[in-house]
Amino acid sequence: MNPFTYERAADPQTALELGARSGAKYLGGGTNLVDLMRETIEHPTALIDVTSLSCEIEETGDGCLRIGAGVRNTAVAADRRVRERYPMLSEAILAGASAQIRNMATVGGNLLQRTRCGYFYDDAAHCNKREPGTGCDAVDGFNRMHAIFGASAACVATHPSDMAVALAALDARVTVDGRNGSRDIPLVDFHVLPGETPHIETMLEAGELITAVTLPAGIAGRSCYRKVRDRASYAFALLSVAAVLEVRDGLVDDVRIALGGVAHKPWRANAAEAALKGGPATEAAFHAAAQAEFASARSLRDNAFKIELGRRVITDTLVKLTALQEIR
Ligand SMILES: Cc1cc2nc3c(=O)[nH]c(=O)nc-3n(C[C@H](O)[C@H](O)[C@H](O)COP(=O)(O)OP(=O)(O)OC[C@H]3O[C@@H](n4cnc5c(N)ncnc54)[C@H](O)[C@@H]3O)c2cc1C
């Protein structure tokens, strides 16, 4: 590990001043960043601890729920308002990592955790994300876990967060503070596709600090988070589905679907949603919508199974959510 300094920011303004220095990085729970520093994949010269900032979950006047970036993952999953109004978010968080890691991990850090692509972690391998311009060994390598949507010749890595997939389906907004003030970014736009610059993973500009994630008011329907993985716990998603479905008189009134484990970012299933809205809430329609979504998928040597898996998990999830509405 390279030498670095450590400072705890007492307030957001101080954090921004310290975070603007060259080589500085914000520190959340450290469950990803410190691992990457040990592996010498990340080498900040200064860590700015932001875990004592933005630690509240608050109602906003307009019925939204604002979750501070410093709130621990365990606290979000356990919050009564989250469990009652956004149960899918609790499910997604609880499907990730372990209880000990969730106790440490923060909302801001979870969004910015880095890919689990094995070639990114292996400094003997070529990786454009770790070292821009060196190539991507995953493209022709062992790529069972890798992307089927939105990948490029430069990078086929996936985003590993479960929480972010639920937030994408919920149309959450990310609030960030920078030297030019505060701005809100829709979660679906926050992470970016790799293109030629896979080392750029989000819309964040240098020194910007995530301060909160806001969940919108009035999301109708039943929801759930389904995660398919190699082990029943403590494993990243091969593929996951976050879905909210509202059925009225047998027709799909509202539907939101996001996928995890398939792209460089949480993948909003826009094609499936468009195919479903206003149509019949039947298994055949769900299957056709899933087909429409995966029509644009492109598999690699080892991950074609994700296409059929994804179609089936979307269909099955929507069938289950419909049945839950019928017994409401
Ligand atoms: C063994 C293991 C298994 C795991 N399994 C899963 C899993 O199944 N699903 C899953 O989703 N995750 C999983 N994780 C990942 C875990 O969820 C992340 O490590 C965690 O969420 C990161 O949060 P953190 O607060 O510790 O971030 P840190 O490690 O502190 O930081 C991560 C990044 O975020 C930046 N950062 C932190 N806070 C801010 C802020 N407020 N503003 C701007 N930048 C900030 C840091 O500079 C750093 O770049 C696993 C981790 C481990 C170690």
Coordinates of C-alpha atoms and ligand atoms in Angstrom, one line a residue:
M1 CA 0.0 0.0 0.0
N2 CA 1.3 3.5 -0.8
P3 CA 1.6 6.1 1.9
F4 CA -1.4 8.4 2.4
T5 CA -2.8 10.9 4.9
Y6 CA -6.1 10.6 6.7
E7 CA -8.5 13.5 7.7
R8 CA -12.0 13.4 9.0
A9 CA -14.1 16.2 7.4
A10 CA -16.2 18.0 10.0
D11 CA -18.6 19.6 7.5
P12 CA -19.4 19.4 3.7
Q13 CA -17.5 22.6 2.9
T14 CA -14.3 21.3 4.5
A15 CA -14.8 18.0 2.7
L16 CA -15.0 19.8 -0.6
E17 CA -11.9 21.9 0.1
L18 CA -9.9 18.8 1.2
G19 CA -11.3 16.7 -1.7
A20 CA -10.3 19.3 -4.3
R21 CA -6.6 18.6 -3.6
S22 CA -4.8 16.5 -6.1
G23 CA -4.6 12.8 -5.1
A24 CA -7.4 13.1 -2.6
K25 CA -10.3 10.6 -2.4
Y26 CA -13.4 10.5 -0.1
L27 CA -13.6 7.6 2.3
G28 CA -16.9 6.0 3.1
G29 CA -16.9 2.6 4.9
G30 CA -13.7 1.7 3.1
T31 CA -15.0 -1.7 2.2
N32 CA -14.0 -1.3 -1.5
L33 CA -11.5 1.6 -1.5
V34 CA -9.2 0.2 1.1
D35 CA -9.2 -3.3 -0.6
L36 CA -8.2 -1.5 -3.9
M37 CA -5.5 0.4 -2.1
R38 CA -4.1 -2.8 -0.6
E39 CA -4.0 -4.2 -4.1
T40 CA -2.3 -1.0 -5.3
I41 CA -5.1 -0.5 -7.9
E42 CA -6.1 2.7 -6.3
H43 CA -3.4 5.0 -4.8
P44 CA -4.8 8.1 -3.3
T45 CA -2.4 10.3 -1.4
A46 CA -5.1 11.6 1.0
L47 CA -8.2 10.1 2.4
I48 CA -11.0 12.4 3.4
D49 CA -13.4 10.6 5.7
V50 CA -16.9 11.7 5.0
T51 CA -18.8 9.2 7.2
S52 CA -19.9 11.7 9.8
L53 CA -21.6 13.9 7.1
S54 CA -25.1 13.4 5.7
C55 CA -26.1 10.6 8.0
E56 CA -29.9 11.2 8.2
I57 CA -32.9 9.7 6.4
E58 CA -35.4 12.5 6.1
E59 CA -38.9 13.1 4.7
T60 CA -39.0 16.0 2.3
G61 CA -42.0 18.3 2.2
D62 CA -43.2 16.8 -1.1
G63 CA -43.4 13.2 0.1
C64 CA -40.0 12.1 -1.1
L65 CA -37.5 10.3 1.1
R66 CA -34.0 11.7 1.2
I67 CA -31.2 9.3 2.3
G68 CA -27.9 10.9 3.3
A69 CA -24.8 9.6 1.5
G70 CA -23.2 8.7 4.8
V71 CA -26.1 6.4 6.0
R72 CA -24.8 2.8 6.4
N73 CA -26.4 0.2 4.1
T74 CA -27.8 -1.7 7.1
A75 CA -29.6 1.4 8.4
V76 CA -31.2 2.1 5.0
A77 CA -32.4 -1.5 4.7
A78 CA -33.8 -1.5 8.2
D79 CA -35.5 1.9 8.0
R80 CA -39.3 1.5 8.5
R81 CA -40.1 4.1 5.8
V82 CA -37.9 2.3 3.3
R83 CA -39.3 -1.1 4.2
E84 CA -42.9 0.1 3.9
R85 CA -42.7 2.4 0.9
Y86 CA -39.7 1.0 -1.1
P87 CA -39.4 -2.6 0.1
M88 CA -37.4 -3.5 -3.1
L89 CA -34.6 -1.3 -1.9
S90 CA -34.3 -3.1 1.4
E91 CA -34.4 -6.4 -0.4
A92 CA -31.6 -5.3 -2.8
I93 CA -29.3 -4.1 -0.1
L94 CA -29.9 -7.2 2.0
A95 CA -29.0 -9.4 -1.1
G96 CA -25.6 -7.9 -1.2
A97 CA -22.3 -8.6 0.6
S98 CA -22.5 -9.7 4.3
A99 CA -24.0 -8.1 7.4
Q100 CA -20.6 -7.0 8.6
I101 CA -19.8 -5.2 5.3
R102 CA -23.3 -3.7 5.1
N103 CA -22.8 -2.3 8.6
M104 CA -19.7 -0.4 7.3
A105 CA -20.7 0.4 3.7
T106 CA -22.3 3.8 3.0
V107 CA -24.8 4.9 0.4
G108 CA -22.3 7.1 -1.4
G109 CA -19.6 4.4 -1.4
N110 CA -22.0 1.7 -2.6
L111 CA -22.8 3.8 -5.7
L112 CA -19.1 4.3 -6.5
Q113 CA -17.9 0.8 -5.7
R114 CA -15.8 -0.5 -8.6
T115 CA -16.3 -3.4 -10.9
R116 CA -15.5 -7.0 -9.8
C117 CA -14.0 -7.9 -13.2
G118 CA -11.1 -10.3 -12.4
Y119 CA -8.9 -8.6 -15.0
F120 CA -9.4 -5.2 -13.3
Y121 CA -8.0 -6.7 -10.0
D122 CA -5.1 -8.6 -11.7
D123 CA -2.3 -6.2 -12.3
A124 CA -0.6 -8.7 -14.7
A125 CA -3.7 -8.4 -17.0
H126 CA -4.5 -5.7 -19.6
C127 CA -7.3 -3.5 -18.3
N128 CA -8.4 -0.1 -19.9
K129 CA -10.3 0.7 -16.7
R130 CA -7.3 0.2 -14.5
E131 CA -4.7 1.6 -17.0
P132 CA -6.3 3.4 -19.9
G133 CA -4.9 2.4 -23.3
T134 CA -3.6 -1.0 -22.3
G135 CA -6.4 -3.1 -23.7
C136 CA -9.1 -5.4 -22.3
D137 CA -8.2 -9.1 -21.6
A138 CA -11.8 -9.8 -20.6
V139 CA -13.1 -9.4 -24.2
D140 CA -11.5 -12.6 -25.3
G141 CA -10.9 -14.0 -21.8
F142 CA -13.0 -15.7 -19.1
N143 CA -16.1 -13.5 -19.4
R144 CA -19.0 -15.4 -17.8
M145 CA -19.8 -12.5 -15.4
H146 CA -19.5 -9.8 -18.0
A147 CA -21.8 -7.3 -19.8
I148 CA -24.3 -8.1 -22.5
F149 CA -25.7 -4.6 -22.9
G150 CA -23.8 -1.4 -23.8
A151 CA -20.3 -2.8 -23.7
S152 CA -17.5 -1.7 -25.9
A153 CA -14.3 -3.1 -27.4
A154 CA -12.5 -1.2 -24.6
C155 CA -14.4 -2.7 -21.7
V156 CA -17.0 -5.4 -21.0
A157 CA -17.1 -5.0 -17.2
T158 CA -20.4 -4.8 -15.2
H159 CA -21.4 -2.6 -12.3
P160 CA -21.6 -4.7 -9.1
S161 CA -24.0 -2.8 -6.9
D162 CA -27.4 -4.4 -6.0
M163 CA -28.6 -1.2 -4.3
A164 CA -28.1 0.9 -7.4
V165 CA -30.3 -1.5 -9.5
A166 CA -33.2 -0.9 -7.2
L167 CA -32.5 2.8 -7.1
A168 CA -32.6 2.9 -11.0
A169 CA -36.0 1.2 -11.1
L170 CA -37.3 3.6 -8.5
D171 CA -36.2 6.7 -10.4
A172 CA -34.0 7.9 -7.6
R173 CA -32.0 11.1 -7.8
V174 CA -28.4 11.6 -6.7
T175 CA -27.4 14.9 -5.1
V176 CA -23.8 16.0 -5.4
D177 CA -22.0 19.0 -4.1
G178 CA -19.1 20.6 -5.9
R179 CA -17.2 23.9 -5.9
N180 CA -19.9 25.3 -8.2
G181 CA -22.8 24.3 -5.9
S182 CA -25.2 21.4 -5.7
R183 CA -26.9 19.5 -8.5
D184 CA -29.2 16.5 -8.9
I185 CA -28.5 13.7 -11.3
P186 CA -31.1 11.0 -12.1
L187 CA -29.6 7.7 -10.9
V188 CA -30.2 6.2 -14.4
D189 CA -27.8 8.8 -15.8
F190 CA -25.3 8.8 -12.9
H191 CA -23.3 5.8 -14.1
V192 CA -22.1 5.9 -17.7
L193 CA -21.4 3.3 -20.4
P194 CA -17.7 2.5 -21.0
G195 CA -17.2 3.7 -24.6
E196 CA -13.5 4.4 -25.2
T197 CA -13.1 5.7 -21.6
P198 CA -14.0 2.9 -19.2
H199 CA -12.0 4.5 -16.4
I200 CA -14.7 7.2 -16.4
E201 CA -17.6 5.5 -14.6
T202 CA -20.0 8.2 -13.5
M203 CA -21.1 11.8 -14.2
L204 CA -19.2 13.0 -11.1
E205 CA -16.6 15.7 -11.7
A206 CA -13.3 15.9 -9.9
G207 CA -13.8 16.6 -6.2
E208 CA -17.6 16.3 -6.2
L209 CA -19.1 14.8 -3.1
I210 CA -22.3 12.7 -3.1
T211 CA -24.5 14.1 -0.3
A212 CA -27.8 12.2 -0.8
V213 CA -30.1 9.9 -2.7
T214 CA -33.7 10.9 -3.0
L215 CA -36.6 8.5 -3.6
P216 CA -39.7 9.8 -5.3
A217 CA -43.1 10.0 -3.7
G218 CA -46.1 7.9 -4.7
I219 CA -44.6 4.8 -6.4
A220 CA -47.6 2.5 -6.9
G221 CA -47.6 -1.2 -7.3
R222 CA -45.9 -4.3 -5.9
S223 CA -42.2 -4.6 -6.2
C224 CA -39.4 -7.0 -5.7
Y225 CA -35.7 -7.6 -6.2
R226 CA -34.5 -10.9 -7.6
K227 CA -30.8 -11.8 -7.6
V228 CA -29.4 -14.8 -9.4
R229 CA -25.9 -15.8 -8.3
D230 CA -23.6 -18.7 -8.0
R231 CA -24.0 -19.0 -4.2
A232 CA -27.1 -18.3 -2.1
S233 CA -25.2 -15.6 -0.2
Y234 CA -22.0 -13.5 -0.3
A235 CA -21.8 -13.5 -4.1
F236 CA -22.2 -10.8 -6.7
A237 CA -25.1 -11.0 -9.2
L238 CA -24.8 -12.9 -12.4
L239 CA -28.0 -11.1 -13.2
S240 CA -30.6 -9.3 -11.1
V241 CA -34.0 -7.8 -11.7
A242 CA -35.6 -4.9 -9.8
A243 CA -39.3 -4.6 -10.8
V244 CA -42.3 -2.5 -9.7
L245 CA -45.7 -3.5 -11.3
E246 CA -49.1 -1.9 -11.0
V247 CA -52.0 -3.8 -12.6
R248 CA -55.5 -2.3 -13.0
D249 CA -58.4 -4.2 -14.5
G250 CA -56.0 -6.8 -16.0
L251 CA -53.9 -4.1 -17.7
V252 CA -50.4 -2.9 -16.8
D253 CA -50.9 0.6 -15.4
D254 CA -47.3 1.2 -14.4
V255 CA -44.1 -0.8 -14.6
R256 CA -40.5 -0.1 -13.8
I257 CA -37.8 -2.7 -14.4
A258 CA -34.0 -2.4 -14.0
L259 CA -31.4 -5.1 -14.4
G260 CA -28.1 -5.7 -12.6
G261 CA -25.1 -7.8 -13.7
V262 CA -25.6 -7.0 -17.4
A263 CA -24.0 -3.7 -18.1
H264 CA -21.4 -1.1 -17.0
K265 CA -24.3 0.6 -15.2
P266 CA -27.6 -0.4 -13.7
W267 CA -29.6 -1.1 -16.8
R268 CA -33.1 0.3 -17.1
A269 CA -35.2 -2.0 -19.2
N270 CA -36.9 0.7 -21.3
A271 CA -37.8 -1.6 -24.2
A272 CA -39.6 -4.1 -21.9
E273 CA -41.4 -1.2 -20.1
A274 CA -42.6 0.3 -23.4
A275 CA -43.9 -3.1 -24.6
L276 CA -45.8 -3.6 -21.3
K277 CA -47.4 -0.3 -20.5
G278 CA -51.2 -0.3 -21.2
G279 CA -51.1 -3.9 -22.3
P280 CA -52.4 -7.1 -20.7
A281 CA -50.8 -8.4 -17.5
T282 CA -50.3 -11.9 -18.8
E283 CA -47.4 -14.3 -18.9
A284 CA -47.3 -14.2 -22.7
A285 CA -47.1 -10.4 -22.6
F286 CA -44.4 -10.4 -20.0
H287 CA -42.4 -12.9 -22.0
A288 CA -42.8 -10.8 -25.2
A289 CA -41.6 -7.7 -23.3
A290 CA -38.6 -9.6 -22.0
Q291 CA -37.8 -10.8 -25.6
A292 CA -38.0 -7.1 -26.7
E293 CA -35.5 -6.1 -24.0
F294 CA -33.0 -8.7 -24.8
A295 CA -33.2 -8.3 -28.6
S296 CA -30.3 -5.7 -28.3
A297 CA -28.2 -7.9 -26.0
R298 CA -24.8 -9.0 -27.3
S299 CA -23.1 -11.9 -25.6
L300 CA -19.4 -12.8 -25.3
R301 CA -17.9 -16.3 -25.3
D302 CA -19.0 -17.4 -21.9
N303 CA -22.1 -15.3 -21.0
A304 CA -24.8 -16.1 -23.6
F305 CA -26.7 -17.8 -20.9
K306 CA -27.5 -14.4 -19.4
I307 CA -29.9 -13.7 -22.3
E308 CA -32.2 -16.6 -21.7
L309 CA -31.8 -16.2 -17.9
G310 CA -32.7 -12.6 -18.1
R311 CA -35.9 -13.3 -20.2
R312 CA -37.0 -15.9 -17.7
V313 CA -36.3 -13.9 -14.6
I314 CA -38.1 -10.9 -15.9
T315 CA -41.1 -13.0 -16.9
D316 CA -41.2 -15.0 -13.7
T317 CA -40.9 -11.8 -11.5
L318 CA -43.8 -10.1 -13.3
V319 CA -46.0 -13.2 -13.0
K320 CA -45.3 -13.3 -9.3
L321 CA -46.0 -9.5 -8.8
T322 CA -49.3 -9.9 -10.7
A323 CA -50.3 -12.8 -8.4
L324 CA -49.5 -10.7 -5.4
Q325 CA -51.7 -7.9 -6.6
E326 CA -54.6 -10.3 -7.1
I327 CA -54.5 -11.4 -3.5
R328 CA -54.2 -7.8 -2.2
Ligands
LIG1 C1 -16.5 -9.6 0.1 C2 -17.4 -8.6 -0.5 C3 -18.7 -8.9 -1.0 C4 -19.5 -8.0 -1.5 N1 -20.7 -8.3 -2.1 C5 -21.5 -7.4 -2.6 C6 -22.7 -7.7 -3.3 O1 -23.1 -8.9 -3.3 N2 -23.5 -6.7 -3.7 C7 -23.1 -5.4 -3.6 O2 -23.9 -4.5 -4.1 N3 -22.0 -5.0 -3.1 C8 -21.2 -6.0 -2.6 N4 -20.0 -5.7 -2.0 C9 -19.5 -4.3 -2.2 C10 -19.9 -3.4 -1.0 O3 -21.3 -3.1 -1.2 C11 -19.2 -2.1 -1.3 O4 -17.8 -2.4 -0.9 C12 -19.7 -1.0 -0.4 O5 -21.0 -0.7 -0.7 C13 -18.8 0.3 -0.6 O6 -19.3 1.3 0.3 P1 -18.2 2.0 1.2 O7 -18.9 3.1 2.0 O8 -17.4 1.0 2.0 O9 -17.3 2.7 0.1 P2 -15.7 3.0 0.1 O10 -14.9 1.8 -0.1 O11 -15.4 3.9 1.3 O12 -15.6 3.9 -1.2 C14 -15.9 3.5 -2.5 C15 -15.7 4.6 -3.4 O13 -16.7 5.6 -3.2 C16 -16.1 6.9 -3.0 N5 -16.9 7.6 -2.0 C17 -17.4 7.2 -0.8 N6 -18.3 8.1 -0.3 C18 -18.4 9.1 -1.2 C19 -19.1 10.3 -1.2 N7 -20.0 10.6 -0.3 N8 -19.0 11.1 -2.3 C20 -18.1 10.8 -3.3 N9 -17.3 9.7 -3.3 C21 -17.5 8.8 -2.3 C22 -14.7 6.6 -2.5 O14 -13.8 7.6 -2.8 C23 -14.4 5.3 -3.3 O15 -14.0 5.7 -4.6 C24 -19.1 -6.6 -1.5 C25 -17.9 -6.2 -0.9 C26 -17.1 -7.2 -0.4 C27 -15.8 -6.8 0.2

